[in-house]
Tab-separated table of C-alpha atoms and ligand atoms in Angstrom:
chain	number	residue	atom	x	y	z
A	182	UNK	CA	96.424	131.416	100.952
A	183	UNK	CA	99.724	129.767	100.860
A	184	UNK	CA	101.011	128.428	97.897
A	185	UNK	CA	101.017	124.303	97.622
A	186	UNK	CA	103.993	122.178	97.274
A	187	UNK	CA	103.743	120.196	94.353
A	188	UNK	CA	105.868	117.775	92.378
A	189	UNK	CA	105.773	116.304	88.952
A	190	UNK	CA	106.294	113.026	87.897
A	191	UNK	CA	107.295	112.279	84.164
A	192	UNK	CA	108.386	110.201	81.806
A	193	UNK	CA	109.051	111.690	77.961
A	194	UNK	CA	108.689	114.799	75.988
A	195	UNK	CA	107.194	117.229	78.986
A	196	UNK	CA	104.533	119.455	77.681
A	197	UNK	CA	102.182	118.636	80.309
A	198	UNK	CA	104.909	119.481	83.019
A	199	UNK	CA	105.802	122.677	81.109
A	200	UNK	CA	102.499	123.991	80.466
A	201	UNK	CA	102.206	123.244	84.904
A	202	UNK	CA	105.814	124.868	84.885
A	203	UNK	CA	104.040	128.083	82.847
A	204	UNK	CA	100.694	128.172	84.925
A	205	UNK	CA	102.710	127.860	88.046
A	206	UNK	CA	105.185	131.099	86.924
A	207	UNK	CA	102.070	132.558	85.263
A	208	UNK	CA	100.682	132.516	89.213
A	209	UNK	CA	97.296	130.487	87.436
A	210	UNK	CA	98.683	127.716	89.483
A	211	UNK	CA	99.297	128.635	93.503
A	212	UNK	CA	102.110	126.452	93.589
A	213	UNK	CA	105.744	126.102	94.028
A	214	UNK	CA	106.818	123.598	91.550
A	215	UNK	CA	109.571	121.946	94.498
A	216	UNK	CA	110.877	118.795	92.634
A	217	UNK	CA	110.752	116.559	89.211
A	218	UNK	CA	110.472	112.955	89.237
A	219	UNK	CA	111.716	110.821	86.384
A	220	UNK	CA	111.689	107.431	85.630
A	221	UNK	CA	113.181	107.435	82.095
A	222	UNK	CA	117.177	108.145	81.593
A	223	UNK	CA	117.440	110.675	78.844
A	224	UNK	CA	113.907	112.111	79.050
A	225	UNK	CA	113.475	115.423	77.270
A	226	UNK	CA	111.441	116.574	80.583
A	227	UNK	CA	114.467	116.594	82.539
A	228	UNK	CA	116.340	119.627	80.759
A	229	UNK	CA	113.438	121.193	80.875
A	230	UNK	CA	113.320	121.340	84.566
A	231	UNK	CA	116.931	122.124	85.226
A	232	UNK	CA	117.064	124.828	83.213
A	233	UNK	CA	113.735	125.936	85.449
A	234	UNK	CA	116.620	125.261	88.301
A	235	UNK	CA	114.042	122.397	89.425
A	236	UNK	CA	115.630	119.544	91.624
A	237	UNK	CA	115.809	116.646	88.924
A	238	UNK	CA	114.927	112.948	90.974
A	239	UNK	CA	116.345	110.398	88.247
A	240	UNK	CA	114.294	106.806	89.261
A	241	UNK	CA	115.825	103.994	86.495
A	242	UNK	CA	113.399	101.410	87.365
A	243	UNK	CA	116.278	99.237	85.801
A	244	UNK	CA	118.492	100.491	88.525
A	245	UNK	CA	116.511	98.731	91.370
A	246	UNK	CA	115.692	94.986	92.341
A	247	UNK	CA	112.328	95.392	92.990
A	248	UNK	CA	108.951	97.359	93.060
A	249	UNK	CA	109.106	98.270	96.516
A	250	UNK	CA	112.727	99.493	96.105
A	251	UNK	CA	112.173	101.525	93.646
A	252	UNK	CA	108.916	103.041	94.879
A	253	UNK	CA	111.090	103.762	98.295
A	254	UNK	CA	113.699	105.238	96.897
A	255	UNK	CA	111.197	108.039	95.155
A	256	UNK	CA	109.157	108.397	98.619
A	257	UNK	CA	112.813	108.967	100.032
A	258	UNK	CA	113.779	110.979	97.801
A	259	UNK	CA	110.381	113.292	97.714
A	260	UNK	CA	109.727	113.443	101.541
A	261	UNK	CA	112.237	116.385	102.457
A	262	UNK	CA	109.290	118.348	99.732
A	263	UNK	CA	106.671	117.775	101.988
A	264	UNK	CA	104.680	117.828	98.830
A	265	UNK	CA	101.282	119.243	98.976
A	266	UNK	CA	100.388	117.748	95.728
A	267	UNK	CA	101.850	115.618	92.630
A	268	UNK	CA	100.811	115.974	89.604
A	269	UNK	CA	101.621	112.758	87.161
A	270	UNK	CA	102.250	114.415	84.039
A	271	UNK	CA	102.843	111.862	81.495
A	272	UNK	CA	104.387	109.415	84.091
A	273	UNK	CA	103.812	106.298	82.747
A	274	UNK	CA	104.419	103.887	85.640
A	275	UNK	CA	101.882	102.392	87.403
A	276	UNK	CA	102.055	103.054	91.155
A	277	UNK	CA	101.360	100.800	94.224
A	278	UNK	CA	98.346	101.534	96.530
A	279	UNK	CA	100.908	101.579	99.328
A	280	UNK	CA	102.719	104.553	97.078
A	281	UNK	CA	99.839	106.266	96.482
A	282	UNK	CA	98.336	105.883	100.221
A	283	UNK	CA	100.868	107.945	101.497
A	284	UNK	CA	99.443	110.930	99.421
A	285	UNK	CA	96.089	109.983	99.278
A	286	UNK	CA	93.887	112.859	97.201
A	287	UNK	CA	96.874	114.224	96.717
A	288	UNK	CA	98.065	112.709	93.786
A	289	UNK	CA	96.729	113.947	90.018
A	290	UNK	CA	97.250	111.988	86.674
A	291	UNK	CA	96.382	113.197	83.387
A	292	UNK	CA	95.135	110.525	81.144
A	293	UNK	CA	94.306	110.826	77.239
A	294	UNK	CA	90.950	109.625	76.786
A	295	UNK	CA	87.408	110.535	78.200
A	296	UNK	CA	87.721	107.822	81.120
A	297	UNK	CA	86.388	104.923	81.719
A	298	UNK	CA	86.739	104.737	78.473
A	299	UNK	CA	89.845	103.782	76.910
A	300	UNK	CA	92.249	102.767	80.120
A	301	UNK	CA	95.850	102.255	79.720
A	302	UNK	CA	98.205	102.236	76.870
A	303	UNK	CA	97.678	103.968	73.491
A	304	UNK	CA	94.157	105.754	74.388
A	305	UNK	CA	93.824	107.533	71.409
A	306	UNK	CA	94.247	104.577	68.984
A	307	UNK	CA	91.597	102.547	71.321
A	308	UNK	CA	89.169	104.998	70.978
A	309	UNK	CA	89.894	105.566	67.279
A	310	UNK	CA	89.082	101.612	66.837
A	311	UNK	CA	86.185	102.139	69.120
A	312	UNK	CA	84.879	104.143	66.389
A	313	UNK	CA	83.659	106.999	68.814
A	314	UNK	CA	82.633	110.729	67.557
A	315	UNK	CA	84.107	112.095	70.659
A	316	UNK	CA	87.431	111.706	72.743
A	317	UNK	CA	88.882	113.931	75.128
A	318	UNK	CA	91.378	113.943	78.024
A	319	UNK	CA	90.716	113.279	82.071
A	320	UNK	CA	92.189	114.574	84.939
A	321	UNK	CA	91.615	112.354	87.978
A	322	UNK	CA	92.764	112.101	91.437
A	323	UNK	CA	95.044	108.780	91.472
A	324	UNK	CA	93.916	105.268	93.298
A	325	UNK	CA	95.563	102.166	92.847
A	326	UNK	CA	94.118	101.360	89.776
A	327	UNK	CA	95.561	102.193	86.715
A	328	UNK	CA	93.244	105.634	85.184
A	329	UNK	CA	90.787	105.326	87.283
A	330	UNK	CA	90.022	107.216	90.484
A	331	UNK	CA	87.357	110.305	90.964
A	332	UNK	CA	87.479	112.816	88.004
A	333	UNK	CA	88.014	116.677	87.993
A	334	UNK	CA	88.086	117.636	84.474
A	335	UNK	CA	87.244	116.349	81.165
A	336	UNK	CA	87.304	118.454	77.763
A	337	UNK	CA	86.382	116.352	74.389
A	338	UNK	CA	87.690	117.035	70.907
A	339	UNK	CA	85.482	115.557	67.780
A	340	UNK	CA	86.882	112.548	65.866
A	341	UNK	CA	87.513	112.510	62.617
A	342	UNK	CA	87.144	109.293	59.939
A	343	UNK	CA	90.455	110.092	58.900
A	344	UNK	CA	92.231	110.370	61.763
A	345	UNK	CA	95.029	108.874	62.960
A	346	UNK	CA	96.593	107.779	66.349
A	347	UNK	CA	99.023	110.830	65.913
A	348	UNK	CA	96.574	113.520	64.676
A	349	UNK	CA	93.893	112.062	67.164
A	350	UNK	CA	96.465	112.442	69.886
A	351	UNK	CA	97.443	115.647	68.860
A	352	UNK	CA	94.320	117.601	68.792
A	353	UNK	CA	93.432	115.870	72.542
A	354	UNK	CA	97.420	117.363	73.543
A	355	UNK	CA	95.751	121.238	72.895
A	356	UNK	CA	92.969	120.275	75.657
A	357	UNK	CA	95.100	118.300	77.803
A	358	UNK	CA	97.268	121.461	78.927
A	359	UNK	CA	94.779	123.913	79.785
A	360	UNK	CA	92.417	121.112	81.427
A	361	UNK	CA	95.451	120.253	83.704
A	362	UNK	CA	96.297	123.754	84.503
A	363	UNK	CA	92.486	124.524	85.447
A	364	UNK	CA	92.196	121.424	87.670
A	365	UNK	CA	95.349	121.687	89.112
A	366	UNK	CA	94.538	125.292	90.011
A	367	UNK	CA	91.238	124.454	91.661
A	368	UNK	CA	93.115	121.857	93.675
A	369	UNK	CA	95.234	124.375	94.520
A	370	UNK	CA	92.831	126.643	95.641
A	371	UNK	CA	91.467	124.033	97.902
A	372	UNK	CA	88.886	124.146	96.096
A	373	UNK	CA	87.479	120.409	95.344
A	374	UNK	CA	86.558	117.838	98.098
A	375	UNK	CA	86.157	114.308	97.143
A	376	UNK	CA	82.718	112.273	98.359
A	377	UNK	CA	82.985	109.078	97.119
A	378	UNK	CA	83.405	108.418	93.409
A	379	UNK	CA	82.775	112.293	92.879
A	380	UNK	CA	84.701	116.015	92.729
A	381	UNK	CA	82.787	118.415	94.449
A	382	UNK	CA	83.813	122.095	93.726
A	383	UNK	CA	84.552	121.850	89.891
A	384	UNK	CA	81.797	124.154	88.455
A	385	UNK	CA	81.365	127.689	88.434
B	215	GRF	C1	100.026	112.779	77.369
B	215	GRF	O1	99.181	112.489	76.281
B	215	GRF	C2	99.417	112.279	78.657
B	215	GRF	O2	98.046	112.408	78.703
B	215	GRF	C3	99.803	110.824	78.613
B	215	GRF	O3	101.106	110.809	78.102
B	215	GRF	C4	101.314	111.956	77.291
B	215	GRF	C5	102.484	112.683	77.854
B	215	GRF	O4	102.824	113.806	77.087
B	215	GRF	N1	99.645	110.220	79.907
B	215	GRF	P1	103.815	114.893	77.671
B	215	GRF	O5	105.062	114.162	78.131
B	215	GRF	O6	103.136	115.592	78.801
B	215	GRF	O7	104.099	115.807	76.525
């Protein structure tokens, strides 16, 4: 089988792309890791990838007039990749539906919270005033809306009564990595199909 093209998108610290990065050199992943997209000037993530000698795609949202030009410029600058996949690692821009239809099932996010529960910003300190027993991580296929779209994996971590955001969000980090590597390597393996709301193809 030949290995997929993929490309990350990030914003911040990384671990999610580096723990792809590892998977990927590991050979877990069947990938080539062609590109990294970021939209934040500075980002850790970026040094990361050069020193992987990884194409670095800087997108300053700042830098552009509007939406559309921004989102162009990225589909611009990502086409000559012919990416068979991106993975949204910690990307925290929400992406048009006219974005995402040009990679339709081809796009995964990794979101920090056992969705539907617990959409959008600070996931971990929603579910922790929630009250819930259980959170988790989710790794979907991408739609329009923001974290939602058909699921692949999901791994849950207990709560604790005195947990914080940061300790919350830190013991979800440990199952985020390996839950992104798995999916991303059944993806990979053209392994999952999509039929409606649901991912065939993720059990053993
Ligand atoms: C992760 O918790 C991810 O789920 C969320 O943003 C965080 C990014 O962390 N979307 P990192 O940059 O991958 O370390």
């Amino acid at each position: 089988m030949t290995k997929k093209k993929m490309v990350i998108f990030a914003s911040g610290r990384g671990s999610n792309a580096i723990a792809l990065h590892d998977a990927v050199e590991a050979g877990t992943i069947k990938a080539d890791i062609k590109a990294l997209v970021c939209d934040i000037p500075g980002a850790p993530v970026m040094d990361r990838a050069r020193e992987w000698g990884i194409p670095v795609i800087l997108a300053d949202r700042k830098a552009f007039d509007s939406k559309e030009a921004f989102e162009a410029y990225i589909l611009d600058a990502i086409a000559p990749y012919e990416a068979d996949v991106i993975c949204l690692a910690g990307f925290m821009r929400l992406l048009s539906g006219d974005f995402i239809s040009h990679y339709e099932h081809k796009m995964l996010n990794i979101h920090p919270a056992l969705l539907p529960s617990f959409r959008g910003l600070h996931a971990q300190r929603q579910a922790i005033e929630a009250g819930v027993k259980i959170a988790g991580c989710t790794v979907h296929f991408v739609v329009p809306d923001m974290d939602a779209g058909p699921i692949i994996l999901q791994s849950a971590v207990p709560v604790y009564e005195d947990d914080t955001e940061d300790t919350l969000a830190a013991r979800i980090l440990t199952k985020e990595h390996p839950t992104y590597i798995k999916a991303a390597a059944l993806f990979c393996d053209d392994k999952l199909t999509v039929r409606g709301n649901v991912v065939m193809g993720t059990q053993e």
